[in-house]
Amino acid sequence: MRKRRFLAWGMAAGLAISLMAGCGSGNKDTGSQKTTGAAAAPAAKESQAASSGNKETITLRIGSGHSESNPWITALEDYFVKNVSERVSAETGYEINWVKSYGGAVISLGNELQGVQDGLVDIGCTILVFEASRLPLQDMVYSMPFSCSDPLIVADTIKQIYSEYPEFTETYEKDYNQKFIGIGVSDPYGFYSTKEVKSLADVNGMKIGAAGINLSWIEGSGAVGVQTSLNDTYQNLQTNVCQATIQPTRSCVNLKVYEVAPYYLDANFNVVPFNSITVNLDTWKDLPPEVQTILTEVGEGYLDYEANYINEIHEQDLKTLEEQGCTIISLSREEQEKWAASLPDIVNGLVKNLDDAGYKGAEIVSRYYEILESHGVERVRDWNIGG
């Protein structure tokens, strides 16, 4: 199909040039430049090609609801986009022209999966916390609070469980018209508050903002959950819509949340599989095989790069918070256990939801904990899975 498109364009271009020459055009440029198609059709529905010396240009539209100030999007740019561009140019007869739309410019936050499915972009970075109903398996760690807050261990755990259970990736192609090529992790979820919090008892009566299923982390604590997102966090704290928020640390540092919530609690809430990178399946099928290979290989490498980047910047972020006058407190193991014990049985609720969705819920959830334990991570609460 792609070859037929290229051939059809070439015949049309030749006819157009002949007509221009016949009309006495004074254009001396003997090279040809293929239209990207942005004015007439979505840019990368067809592997749009343009002659550039001996290279043909493929235009790919990439986007997410989050902006480049978030570390997973920073890593997407610094690692994924950069390496795909360099390798395609060096190893193939093509080069990539990127059309970038981060920060919700084309696909809004929480609608990335649908946007890639519909072809609004060719490559999307889906923020998983908003996709609990459509991607329950991929979102499962959000319902496993206090499991692990080390990005490197969580990354290794994800790699292992994804390799053992292909259903983690197959659903994208089966149900959502897209090819899975990469996964990233969050930085540790922190608790920013307008007053000092040292224990579970301190959050009683507070209004706490969180996104999506993160609200389950405060059930039973006596706090009131407020649905919010990173984009609304600063204003919600400033206007007393909430007195605290549970959000990834780096993004809140970039948003200067410490200005309105100068207390930071390191509660060991979690690091989770946070964002997936996928390619619209129609776009994927139109890409040259060698470009598909590069996208796959770079996509696989994204997790290690992003997790190491997350790990490094988290230490920097804690120093930044101290420099900005933020009070940093670590929740003791005893208080972590109290907090986890106060929660309803959300892990077995997760298992049931996965079972209802056709997955081996108890087996997969148990395996995730087993892999963490192989890395020396002790369970904060024994959820008696399947019991």
CSV table of C-alpha atoms in Angstrom, one decimal:
chain,number,residue,atom,x,y,z
A,1,MET,CA,0.0,0.0,0.0
A,2,ARG,CA,2.8,2.4,0.9
A,3,LYS,CA,4.6,1.7,-2.3
A,4,ARG,CA,1.4,2.4,-4.3
A,5,ARG,CA,1.0,5.7,-2.5
A,6,PHE,CA,4.5,6.7,-3.2
A,7,LEU,CA,4.1,5.7,-6.9
A,8,ALA,CA,0.8,7.5,-7.3
A,9,TRP,CA,2.3,10.7,-5.8
A,10,GLY,CA,5.3,10.4,-8.1
A,11,MET,CA,3.1,10.2,-11.2
A,12,ALA,CA,1.0,13.2,-10.0
A,13,ALA,CA,4.1,15.2,-9.2
A,14,GLY,CA,5.6,14.4,-12.6
A,15,LEU,CA,2.5,15.6,-14.3
A,16,ALA,CA,2.4,18.8,-12.2
A,17,ILE,CA,6.0,19.6,-13.1
A,18,SER,CA,5.4,19.0,-16.7
A,19,LEU,CA,2.4,21.4,-16.7
A,20,MET,CA,4.4,24.0,-14.8
A,21,ALA,CA,7.2,23.7,-17.4
A,22,GLY,CA,4.7,24.0,-20.2
A,23,CYS,CA,3.4,27.2,-18.7
A,24,GLY,CA,6.8,28.8,-18.8
A,25,SER,CA,7.5,28.6,-15.1
A,26,GLY,CA,10.7,30.3,-14.1
A,27,ASN,CA,11.4,27.9,-11.2
A,28,LYS,CA,15.0,26.7,-11.4
A,29,ASP,CA,14.8,24.2,-8.5
A,30,THR,CA,15.3,20.8,-10.1
A,31,GLY,CA,14.7,18.9,-6.8
A,32,SER,CA,11.3,17.8,-5.7
A,33,GLN,CA,9.6,18.2,-2.3
A,34,LYS,CA,6.7,16.1,-1.3
A,35,THR,CA,3.8,17.8,0.5
A,36,THR,CA,3.4,16.6,4.1
A,37,GLY,CA,-0.3,16.5,3.6
A,38,ALA,CA,-1.0,18.5,6.8
A,39,ALA,CA,-3.3,20.9,4.9
A,40,ALA,CA,-5.3,18.1,3.2
A,41,ALA,CA,-5.1,15.0,5.4
A,42,PRO,CA,-3.6,13.8,8.7
A,43,ALA,CA,0.2,14.0,8.4
A,44,ALA,CA,1.2,10.4,9.1
A,45,LYS,CA,-1.8,8.3,8.1
A,46,GLU,CA,0.4,7.5,5.1
A,47,SER,CA,4.1,7.3,5.6
A,48,GLN,CA,4.3,10.7,3.9
A,49,ALA,CA,7.6,10.9,2.0
A,50,ALA,CA,9.5,13.8,0.6
A,51,SER,CA,12.8,13.8,-1.3
A,52,SER,CA,15.6,15.3,0.7
A,53,GLY,CA,18.8,14.5,-1.1
A,54,ASN,CA,18.8,10.8,-1.0
A,55,LYS,CA,16.4,10.6,1.9
A,56,GLU,CA,12.7,10.4,2.1
A,57,THR,CA,10.9,12.2,4.9
A,58,ILE,CA,8.3,10.5,7.1
A,59,THR,CA,6.2,12.9,9.1
A,60,LEU,CA,5.0,11.6,12.4
A,61,ARG,CA,2.7,13.5,14.8
A,62,ILE,CA,3.5,12.9,18.5
A,63,GLY,CA,1.5,14.2,21.5
A,64,SER,CA,0.3,13.9,25.0
A,65,GLY,CA,-1.9,15.7,27.5
A,66,HIS,CA,1.1,16.4,29.7
A,67,SER,CA,3.7,19.0,28.9
A,68,GLU,CA,7.5,18.7,28.5
A,69,SER,CA,7.9,19.9,32.1
A,70,ASN,CA,6.9,16.4,33.3
A,71,PRO,CA,9.8,14.0,33.4
A,72,TRP,CA,8.2,11.2,31.4
A,73,ILE,CA,7.7,13.7,28.5
A,74,THR,CA,11.2,15.2,29.0
A,75,ALA,CA,12.5,11.6,28.6
A,76,LEU,CA,10.2,11.1,25.6
A,77,GLU,CA,11.9,14.0,23.9
A,78,ASP,CA,15.5,13.5,25.1
A,79,TYR,CA,15.6,9.8,24.5
A,80,PHE,CA,12.8,8.5,22.3
A,81,VAL,CA,12.4,11.3,19.8
A,82,LYS,CA,16.1,12.0,19.6
A,83,ASN,CA,17.2,8.4,19.2
A,84,VAL,CA,14.5,7.5,16.6
A,85,SER,CA,15.5,10.6,14.6
A,86,GLU,CA,19.2,9.8,14.7
A,87,ARG,CA,18.9,6.1,14.0
A,88,VAL,CA,16.4,6.5,11.2
A,89,SER,CA,18.6,9.0,9.5
A,90,ALA,CA,21.8,7.0,10.0
A,91,GLU,CA,20.5,3.5,9.3
A,92,THR,CA,17.8,3.9,6.7
A,93,GLY,CA,16.9,5.8,3.5
A,94,TYR,CA,14.5,7.9,5.5
A,95,GLU,CA,14.4,10.8,8.0
A,96,ILE,CA,11.7,11.8,10.5
A,97,ASN,CA,9.9,15.1,10.5
A,98,TRP,CA,8.2,15.4,13.9
A,99,VAL,CA,5.0,17.4,14.5
A,100,LYS,CA,4.8,17.7,18.3
A,101,SER,CA,1.7,18.5,20.3
A,102,TYR,CA,2.3,18.2,24.1
A,103,GLY,CA,0.4,19.8,26.9
A,104,GLY,CA,-3.0,18.8,25.4
A,105,ALA,CA,-2.6,20.8,22.2
A,106,VAL,CA,-4.2,18.1,20.1
A,107,ILE,CA,-5.1,15.2,22.5
A,108,SER,CA,-6.2,16.4,26.0
A,109,LEU,CA,-5.1,14.9,29.3
A,110,GLY,CA,-7.0,11.7,29.9
A,111,ASN,CA,-7.9,11.3,26.2
A,112,GLU,CA,-4.6,10.2,24.8
A,113,LEU,CA,-5.6,6.5,24.3
A,114,GLN,CA,-8.7,7.6,22.3
A,115,GLY,CA,-6.7,10.2,20.4
A,116,VAL,CA,-4.2,7.6,19.1
A,117,GLN,CA,-7.0,5.2,18.3
A,118,ASP,CA,-8.8,7.9,16.3
A,119,GLY,CA,-5.6,8.9,14.5
A,120,LEU,CA,-5.4,12.5,15.9
A,121,VAL,CA,-1.8,11.8,16.4
A,122,ASP,CA,0.4,9.0,15.1
A,123,ILE,CA,2.3,8.4,18.3
A,124,GLY,CA,0.8,9.1,21.7
A,125,CYS,CA,2.0,9.1,25.3
A,126,THR,CA,-1.0,7.9,27.3
A,127,ILE,CA,-1.2,8.9,31.0
A,128,LEU,CA,-2.4,5.7,32.5
A,129,VAL,CA,-4.0,6.9,35.7
A,130,PHE,CA,-7.0,8.2,33.7
A,131,GLU,CA,-7.6,4.9,31.9
A,132,ALA,CA,-8.6,2.5,34.7
A,133,SER,CA,-11.7,1.4,33.0
A,134,ARG,CA,-10.2,0.7,29.6
A,135,LEU,CA,-6.7,-0.5,30.7
A,136,PRO,CA,-7.4,-2.1,34.1
A,137,LEU,CA,-4.4,-4.5,33.8
A,138,GLN,CA,-1.9,-1.8,32.9
A,139,ASP,CA,-3.3,0.4,35.7
A,140,MET,CA,-3.3,-2.3,38.4
A,141,VAL,CA,-0.4,-0.9,40.5
A,142,TYR,CA,-2.5,2.2,41.2
A,143,SER,CA,-4.6,-0.2,43.3
A,144,MET,CA,-1.6,-1.6,45.1
A,145,PRO,CA,-0.5,1.4,47.3
A,146,PHE,CA,2.6,1.2,49.5
A,147,SER,CA,4.1,-1.5,47.2
A,148,CYS,CA,7.4,0.2,46.2
A,149,SER,CA,8.8,3.7,45.7
A,150,ASP,CA,12.0,2.9,44.0
A,151,PRO,CA,11.8,3.7,40.3
A,152,LEU,CA,14.6,1.3,39.3
A,153,ILE,CA,13.1,-1.7,41.1
A,154,VAL,CA,9.6,-0.9,39.7
A,155,ALA,CA,11.1,-0.6,36.2
A,156,ASP,CA,12.7,-4.0,36.5
A,157,THR,CA,9.5,-5.5,37.9
A,158,ILE,CA,7.5,-4.1,35.0
A,159,LYS,CA,9.9,-5.5,32.5
A,160,GLN,CA,9.7,-8.9,34.0
A,161,ILE,CA,5.9,-9.1,34.4
A,162,TYR,CA,5.3,-7.7,30.9
A,163,SER,CA,7.5,-10.4,29.5
A,164,GLU,CA,5.7,-13.1,31.4
A,165,TYR,CA,2.2,-11.8,30.6
A,166,PRO,CA,1.9,-10.6,27.0
A,167,GLU,CA,-1.7,-9.5,27.7
A,168,PHE,CA,-0.2,-6.3,29.1
A,169,THR,CA,0.7,-5.2,25.6
A,170,GLU,CA,-1.6,-7.2,23.3
A,171,THR,CA,-4.8,-5.3,24.4
A,172,TYR,CA,-3.6,-2.1,22.7
A,173,GLU,CA,-3.6,-3.7,19.3
A,174,LYS,CA,-6.6,-5.9,19.9
A,175,ASP,CA,-8.9,-3.3,21.3
A,176,TYR,CA,-7.6,0.2,20.6
A,177,ASN,CA,-6.0,0.1,17.1
A,178,GLN,CA,-2.5,0.9,18.2
A,179,LYS,CA,0.9,-0.8,18.6
A,180,PHE,CA,2.5,-0.8,22.0
A,181,ILE,CA,6.1,0.2,21.9
A,182,GLY,CA,7.1,1.5,25.4
A,183,ILE,CA,6.2,2.1,29.0
A,184,GLY,CA,7.4,4.5,31.6
A,185,VAL,CA,7.2,4.9,35.4
A,186,SER,CA,6.2,7.8,37.7
A,187,ASP,CA,8.5,9.4,40.1
A,188,PRO,CA,7.7,8.7,43.7
A,189,TYR,CA,4.2,10.0,44.6
A,190,GLY,CA,4.6,12.7,47.3
A,191,PHE,CA,2.1,14.3,49.7
A,192,TYR,CA,2.2,18.1,49.5
A,193,SER,CA,0.2,19.9,52.2
A,194,THR,CA,-0.6,23.3,53.7
A,195,LYS,CA,0.0,22.0,57.2
A,196,GLU,CA,2.5,19.5,58.7
A,197,VAL,CA,1.5,15.9,58.4
A,198,LYS,CA,3.5,13.2,60.3
A,199,SER,CA,0.9,10.5,60.8
A,200,LEU,CA,-2.3,9.0,59.5
A,201,ALA,CA,-4.2,10.8,62.3
A,202,ASP,CA,-3.0,14.2,60.9
A,203,VAL,CA,-5.0,13.8,57.7
A,204,ASN,CA,-8.3,13.3,59.4
A,205,GLY,CA,-10.8,15.8,58.0
A,206,MET,CA,-8.4,17.2,55.4
A,207,LYS,CA,-9.5,17.7,51.8
A,208,ILE,CA,-6.9,15.8,49.7
A,209,GLY,CA,-6.6,16.2,45.9
A,210,ALA,CA,-5.6,13.2,43.7
A,211,ALA,CA,-6.1,12.1,40.2
A,212,GLY,CA,-8.3,9.1,39.2
A,213,ILE,CA,-7.9,6.0,41.2
A,214,ASN,CA,-5.2,7.6,43.4
A,215,LEU,CA,-8.1,8.7,45.5
A,216,SER,CA,-8.3,5.1,46.8
A,217,TRP,CA,-5.1,5.7,48.7
A,218,ILE,CA,-6.9,7.9,51.3
A,219,GLU,CA,-10.1,5.8,51.7
A,220,GLY,CA,-10.6,5.0,55.4
A,221,SER,CA,-8.1,7.7,56.5
A,222,GLY,CA,-10.8,10.2,57.5
A,223,ALA,CA,-9.8,12.6,54.7
A,224,VAL,CA,-12.1,13.8,52.0
A,225,GLY,CA,-11.0,13.0,48.4
A,226,VAL,CA,-11.1,15.7,45.7
A,227,GLN,CA,-10.7,14.7,42.1
A,228,THR,CA,-8.0,16.8,40.5
A,229,SER,CA,-5.0,16.6,38.1
A,230,LEU,CA,-1.5,18.0,38.0
A,231,ASN,CA,-2.7,20.9,35.8
A,232,ASP,CA,-5.2,22.0,38.5
A,233,THR,CA,-3.0,21.3,41.6
A,234,TYR,CA,-1.5,24.7,42.3
A,235,GLN,CA,-4.8,26.6,42.0
A,236,ASN,CA,-6.7,24.1,44.0
A,237,LEU,CA,-4.3,24.4,46.9
A,238,GLN,CA,-4.1,28.1,46.6
A,239,THR,CA,-7.9,28.5,46.7
A,240,ASN,CA,-8.4,26.0,49.5
A,241,VAL,CA,-10.3,23.5,47.2
A,242,CYS,CA,-8.0,21.1,48.9
A,243,GLN,CA,-5.4,21.3,51.7
A,244,ALA,CA,-3.1,18.6,50.3
A,245,THR,CA,-2.4,16.6,47.2
A,246,ILE,CA,-0.9,13.3,46.2
A,247,GLN,CA,1.0,13.8,43.0
A,248,PRO,CA,4.3,12.8,41.4
A,249,THR,CA,7.1,14.9,43.1
A,250,ARG,CA,8.9,16.3,40.0
A,251,SER,CA,5.8,17.7,38.4
A,252,CYS,CA,4.8,19.5,41.6
A,253,VAL,CA,8.3,21.0,41.9
A,254,ASN,CA,8.2,22.3,38.4
A,255,LEU,CA,4.7,23.8,39.1
A,256,LYS,CA,6.1,25.4,42.3
A,257,VAL,CA,3.4,23.7,44.4
A,258,TYR,CA,5.7,24.2,47.5
A,259,GLU,CA,4.7,27.9,47.3
A,260,VAL,CA,1.2,27.1,48.4
A,261,ALA,CA,1.8,23.8,50.1
A,262,PRO,CA,5.2,24.0,51.9
A,263,TYR,CA,5.1,20.6,53.6
A,264,TYR,CA,6.2,17.5,51.8
A,265,LEU,CA,5.6,14.0,53.2
A,266,ASP,CA,7.5,11.1,51.8
A,267,ALA,CA,5.0,8.4,52.6
A,268,ASN,CA,6.2,5.5,50.3
A,269,PHE,CA,2.9,5.7,48.5
A,270,ASN,CA,4.2,4.2,45.3
A,271,VAL,CA,6.0,4.4,42.0
A,272,VAL,CA,3.7,3.1,39.3
A,273,PRO,CA,3.7,2.2,35.6
A,274,PHE,CA,2.7,5.7,34.5
A,275,ASN,CA,2.7,6.3,30.7
A,276,SER,CA,2.6,4.1,27.7
A,277,ILE,CA,3.9,4.9,24.2
A,278,THR,CA,1.8,3.6,21.3
A,279,VAL,CA,1.6,4.1,17.6
A,280,ASN,CA,-1.7,4.3,15.6
A,281,LEU,CA,-2.0,0.9,13.9
A,282,ASP,CA,-2.9,2.3,10.5
A,283,THR,CA,0.2,4.5,10.7
A,284,TRP,CA,2.3,1.5,11.9
A,285,LYS,CA,1.3,-0.6,9.0
A,286,ASP,CA,2.3,2.1,6.5
A,287,LEU,CA,5.8,2.5,8.0
A,288,PRO,CA,8.8,0.9,6.3
A,289,PRO,CA,9.9,-2.3,8.2
A,290,GLU,CA,13.3,-0.8,9.1
A,291,VAL,CA,11.6,2.2,10.7
A,292,GLN,CA,9.2,-0.1,12.6
A,293,THR,CA,12.2,-2.0,13.9
A,294,ILE,CA,13.9,1.2,15.2
A,295,LEU,CA,10.7,2.4,16.8
A,296,THR,CA,10.4,-0.9,18.6
A,297,GLU,CA,14.0,-1.0,19.8
A,298,VAL,CA,14.0,2.6,21.0
A,299,GLY,CA,10.7,2.1,22.6
A,300,GLU,CA,12.0,-0.8,24.6
A,301,GLY,CA,15.0,1.2,25.8
A,302,TYR,CA,12.8,4.1,27.0
A,303,LEU,CA,11.9,2.5,30.3
A,304,ASP,CA,15.5,2.1,31.5
A,305,TYR,CA,16.4,5.6,30.4
A,306,GLU,CA,13.3,7.2,31.9
A,307,ALA,CA,13.5,5.2,35.2
A,308,ASN,CA,17.2,6.2,35.7
A,309,TYR,CA,16.3,9.8,34.9
A,310,ILE,CA,13.4,9.7,37.4
A,311,ASN,CA,15.7,8.3,40.0
A,312,GLU,CA,18.3,11.0,39.5
A,313,ILE,CA,16.0,14.0,39.5
A,314,HIS,CA,14.1,12.8,42.6
A,315,GLU,CA,17.2,13.4,44.7
A,316,GLN,CA,17.6,16.8,43.1
A,317,ASP,CA,13.9,17.6,43.7
A,318,LEU,CA,14.2,16.9,47.5
A,319,LYS,CA,17.2,19.3,47.6
A,320,THR,CA,15.2,21.9,45.7
A,321,LEU,CA,12.3,21.6,48.1
A,322,GLU,CA,14.7,22.1,51.1
A,323,GLU,CA,16.2,25.2,49.4
A,324,GLN,CA,12.8,26.6,48.9
A,325,GLY,CA,12.0,26.3,52.6
A,326,CYS,CA,9.7,23.3,52.3
A,327,THR,CA,9.6,21.0,55.3
A,328,ILE,CA,10.3,17.4,54.3
A,329,ILE,CA,9.1,14.6,56.5
A,330,SER,CA,9.4,10.8,56.1
A,331,LEU,CA,6.5,8.7,57.1
A,332,SER,CA,7.7,6.0,59.5
A,333,ARG,CA,7.3,2.3,58.7
A,334,GLU,CA,4.8,2.1,61.6
A,335,GLU,CA,2.7,4.9,60.2
A,336,GLN,CA,2.9,3.4,56.7
A,337,GLU,CA,1.5,0.1,58.1
A,338,LYS,CA,-1.3,2.0,59.9
A,339,TRP,CA,-2.2,3.9,56.8
A,340,ALA,CA,-2.2,0.7,54.7
A,341,ALA,CA,-4.3,-1.1,57.3
A,342,SER,CA,-6.9,1.7,57.3
A,343,LEU,CA,-7.6,1.2,53.6
A,344,PRO,CA,-10.5,-1.0,52.4
A,345,ASP,CA,-9.4,-4.3,50.7
A,346,ILE,CA,-8.6,-2.5,47.4
A,347,VAL,CA,-6.1,-5.1,46.3
A,348,ASN,CA,-8.6,-7.9,46.3
A,349,GLY,CA,-11.1,-5.5,44.8
A,350,LEU,CA,-8.5,-5.1,42.0
A,351,VAL,CA,-8.2,-8.9,41.6
A,352,LYS,CA,-12.0,-9.2,41.2
A,353,ASN,CA,-12.0,-6.4,38.6
A,354,LEU,CA,-9.2,-8.1,36.6
A,355,ASP,CA,-11.0,-11.4,36.8
A,356,ASP,CA,-14.2,-9.8,35.5
A,357,ALA,CA,-12.2,-8.3,32.7
A,358,GLY,CA,-10.9,-11.8,31.7
A,359,TYR,CA,-7.5,-11.7,33.2
A,360,LYS,CA,-5.8,-14.0,35.8
A,361,GLY,CA,-6.2,-11.4,38.6
A,362,ALA,CA,-4.9,-13.2,41.6
A,363,GLU,CA,-2.0,-14.8,39.7
A,364,ILE,CA,-0.8,-11.6,38.1
A,365,VAL,CA,-1.1,-9.4,41.2
A,366,SER,CA,0.6,-12.0,43.3
A,367,ARG,CA,3.4,-12.3,40.8
A,368,TYR,CA,4.0,-8.5,40.9
A,369,TYR,CA,4.5,-8.7,44.7
A,370,GLU,CA,6.7,-11.7,44.3
A,371,ILE,CA,9.0,-9.9,41.8
A,372,LEU,CA,9.2,-7.0,44.2
A,373,GLU,CA,10.1,-9.3,47.1
A,374,SER,CA,12.9,-10.8,44.9
A,375,HIS,CA,14.3,-7.3,44.9
A,376,GLY,CA,14.2,-7.1,48.7
A,377,VAL,CA,10.9,-5.1,49.0
A,378,GLU,CA,8.8,-6.2,52.0
A,379,ARG,CA,5.1,-5.9,51.9
A,380,VAL,CA,3.7,-3.1,54.0
A,381,ARG,CA,0.4,-5.0,54.3
A,382,ASP,CA,-0.4,-8.6,53.6
A,383,TRP,CA,-3.5,-8.4,51.5
A,384,ASN,CA,-4.3,-12.1,51.6
A,385,ILE,CA,-4.7,-12.1,47.8
A,386,GLY,CA,-7.6,-14.4,46.7
A,387,GLY,CA,-8.4,-15.2,50.3
